[in-house]
Amino acid sequence: MERLNVLILAIIVILGGAEGQLVENFYGFTCPNVEFIVQQAVSIKFSQTFVTIPATLRLFFHDCFVEGCDASVMIASPNGDAEKDSKDNLSLAGDGFDTVVKAKQAVEAQCPGVVSCADILAIATRDVVVLAGGPSYNVELGRRDGLISQASRVAGKLPEPDFNLIQLNTMFASHNLSQFDMIALSGAHTLGFSHCDRFANRLYSFTPSNPVDPSLDPEYAKELKDMCPQNVDPSIAINMDPATPRTFDNEYYKNLVKGKGLFTSDQVLFTDESSQGTVSDFANNAFDFNGAFVTAMRKLGRVDVKTGDQGEIRLDCTRFNS
């Protein structure tokens, strides 16, 4: 009977090729408790600091958009030239990395050399969404860890805070993600924070005739100026969602409707007519947003994955086996 189950799983893995060769129960025989082990580690980390949630979620995005979802962002280079050392990744909070490292250590203790860091990051990301009150979803697994992690390969691969809709759509489309997916994934900005220098131009130097971005709600602009005066300490961070910054909900979209998107790339989702309808729907219907977010997260998790004999199963998420 067990041999039959193994054969069935092998067939599922083969048929899963159309979906990036990932399957939900990939470790059903080799590490059946992996999701529970990761969940426990994530919960412990969360009990120590809330930053665990936005940091892990952001880490997953940054990993998948550069080299694919292969944990290449986890590599620590003694020369400071790995993916995580690039200018665009320096703001990634250490708690996200630490969450994956702790979860990997817990998994290795029970299933040595079996589960990839890429899969652990994918599971942990789902878990932090749930911890923040967001929707749960089944995570497809079977990723292997990538063998390339270079700071020089990051530039131009991640969305910038001043992107317009065309730039956002172009970047997401390169990963087989639609405008609808992009708007849903932008909802992750309902959690987390940003440093003042990422949006200061909207407050002080938007255009010569309009120093303050006119798409910003005036009251919100004043609040941001109070929190982010010119020449402010660059380490000062502001909540992305001024209403419910610690809850995964659809408040992000309600904020956009009110002119309270922190980045230009947030607010443009409402000011551009071609995306405004989706934002309005998500603002009015949390069920629609949650469903779209889950679908988009599963699609994101398939981006340029390494499977089969590609890559490796890292024993330590921060360094290549060799």
PDB file of N, CA and C in Angstrom, residues 61 168 172 179-191 240 252-253 256 265-266 269 289 293:
ATOM      1  N   PHE A  61       8.291  38.420  -1.225  1.00  0.00           N
ATOM      2  CA  PHE A  61       8.164  39.207  -2.455  1.00  0.00           C
ATOM      3  C   PHE A  61       9.539  39.478  -3.063  1.00  0.00           C
ATOM      4  N   LEU A 168       4.365  49.224 -13.268  1.00  0.00           N
ATOM      5  CA  LEU A 168       3.972  48.132 -12.368  1.00  0.00           C
ATOM      6  C   LEU A 168       3.495  46.928 -13.170  1.00  0.00           C
ATOM      7  N   PHE A 172       5.225  43.127 -13.261  1.00  0.00           N
ATOM      8  CA  PHE A 172       4.471  41.968 -12.777  1.00  0.00           C
ATOM      9  C   PHE A 172       4.172  40.997 -13.921  1.00  0.00           C
ATOM     10  N   GLN A 179      -2.579  42.491 -14.044  1.00  0.00           N
ATOM     11  CA  GLN A 179      -2.852  43.727 -13.304  1.00  0.00           C
ATOM     12  C   GLN A 179      -3.708  43.427 -12.077  1.00  0.00           C
ATOM     13  N   PHE A 180      -4.672  42.532 -12.231  1.00  0.00           N
ATOM     14  CA  PHE A 180      -5.536  42.140 -11.109  1.00  0.00           C
ATOM     15  C   PHE A 180      -4.702  41.521  -9.986  1.00  0.00           C
ATOM     16  N   ASP A 181      -3.755  40.650 -10.359  1.00  0.00           N
ATOM     17  CA  ASP A 181      -2.851  40.043  -9.365  1.00  0.00           C
ATOM     18  C   ASP A 181      -2.024  41.118  -8.679  1.00  0.00           C
ATOM     19  N   MET A 182      -1.504  42.040  -9.488  1.00  0.00           N
ATOM     20  CA  MET A 182      -0.638  43.099  -8.950  1.00  0.00           C
ATOM     21  C   MET A 182      -1.377  43.942  -7.923  1.00  0.00           C
ATOM     22  N   ILE A 183      -2.623  44.305  -8.232  1.00  0.00           N
ATOM     23  CA  ILE A 183      -3.408  45.125  -7.302  1.00  0.00           C
ATOM     24  C   ILE A 183      -3.683  44.346  -6.018  1.00  0.00           C
ATOM     25  N   ALA A 184      -3.977  43.042  -6.161  1.00  0.00           N
ATOM     26  CA  ALA A 184      -4.225  42.205  -4.983  1.00  0.00           C
ATOM     27  C   ALA A 184      -2.967  42.076  -4.123  1.00  0.00           C
ATOM     28  N   LEU A 185      -1.817  41.850  -4.764  1.00  0.00           N
ATOM     29  CA  LEU A 185      -0.567  41.702  -4.021  1.00  0.00           C
ATOM     30  C   LEU A 185      -0.146  43.013  -3.364  1.00  0.00           C
ATOM     31  N   SER A 186      -0.511  44.136  -3.973  1.00  0.00           N
ATOM     32  CA  SER A 186      -0.201  45.441  -3.368  1.00  0.00           C
ATOM     33  C   SER A 186      -0.893  45.587  -2.024  1.00  0.00           C
ATOM     34  N   GLY A 187      -1.954  44.813  -1.822  1.00  0.00           N
ATOM     35  CA  GLY A 187      -2.658  44.837  -0.543  1.00  0.00           C
ATOM     36  C   GLY A 187      -1.800  44.392   0.623  1.00  0.00           C
ATOM     37  N   ALA A 188      -0.654  43.783   0.346  1.00  0.00           N
ATOM     38  CA  ALA A 188       0.287  43.435   1.415  1.00  0.00           C
ATOM     39  C   ALA A 188       0.762  44.694   2.142  1.00  0.00           C
ATOM     40  N   HIS A 189       0.608  45.854   1.490  1.00  0.00           N
ATOM     41  CA  HIS A 189       0.985  47.119   2.124  1.00  0.00           C
ATOM     42  C   HIS A 189       0.007  47.513   3.238  1.00  0.00           C
ATOM     43  N   THR A 190      -0.957  46.661   3.519  1.00  0.00           N
ATOM     44  CA  THR A 190      -1.809  46.872   4.690  1.00  0.00           C
ATOM     45  C   THR A 190      -1.016  46.580   5.964  1.00  0.00           C
ATOM     46  N   LEU A 191       0.162  45.954   5.792  1.00  0.00           N
ATOM     47  CA  LEU A 191       1.064  45.645   6.906  1.00  0.00           C
ATOM     48  C   LEU A 191       2.422  46.298   6.646  1.00  0.00           C
ATOM     49  N   MET A 240       2.673  51.745   6.702  1.00  0.00           N
ATOM     50  CA  MET A 240       2.126  51.819   5.354  1.00  0.00           C
ATOM     51  C   MET A 240       0.615  52.068   5.398  1.00  0.00           C
ATOM     52  N   TYR A 252      -6.201  48.973   3.297  1.00  0.00           N
ATOM     53  CA  TYR A 252      -5.266  49.572   2.333  1.00  0.00           C
ATOM     54  C   TYR A 252      -6.031  50.207   1.173  1.00  0.00           C
ATOM     55  N   TYR A 253      -7.030  49.492   0.663  1.00  0.00           N
ATOM     56  CA  TYR A 253      -7.790  49.983  -0.493  1.00  0.00           C
ATOM     57  C   TYR A 253      -8.718  51.127  -0.096  1.00  0.00           C
ATOM     58  N   LEU A 256      -6.635  54.142  -0.154  1.00  0.00           N
ATOM     59  CA  LEU A 256      -6.386  54.659  -1.506  1.00  0.00           C
ATOM     60  C   LEU A 256      -7.557  55.512  -1.973  1.00  0.00           C
ATOM     61  N   SER A 265       3.221  54.687  -6.155  1.00  0.00           N
ATOM     62  CA  SER A 265       2.840  53.406  -6.766  1.00  0.00           C
ATOM     63  C   SER A 265       1.632  52.783  -6.083  1.00  0.00           C
ATOM     64  N   ASP A 266       1.311  53.229  -4.867  1.00  0.00           N
ATOM     65  CA  ASP A 266       0.073  52.811  -4.212  1.00  0.00           C
ATOM     66  C   ASP A 266      -1.098  53.642  -4.742  1.00  0.00           C
ATOM     67  N   LEU A 269      -2.910  53.305  -8.173  1.00  0.00           N
ATOM     68  CA  LEU A 269      -3.872  52.220  -8.385  1.00  0.00           C
ATOM     69  C   LEU A 269      -5.303  52.746  -8.349  1.00  0.00           C
ATOM     70  N   PHE A 289     -11.249  40.736  -2.039  1.00  0.00           N
ATOM     71  CA  PHE A 289      -9.806  40.972  -1.884  1.00  0.00           C
ATOM     72  C   PHE A 289      -9.090  39.726  -1.389  1.00  0.00           C
ATOM     73  N   PHE A 293      -6.176  37.824  -3.339  1.00  0.00           N
ATOM     74  CA  PHE A 293      -4.844  37.789  -2.728  1.00  0.00           C
ATOM     75  C   PHE A 293      -4.318  36.358  -2.675  1.00  0.00           C
TER      76      PHE A 293
END
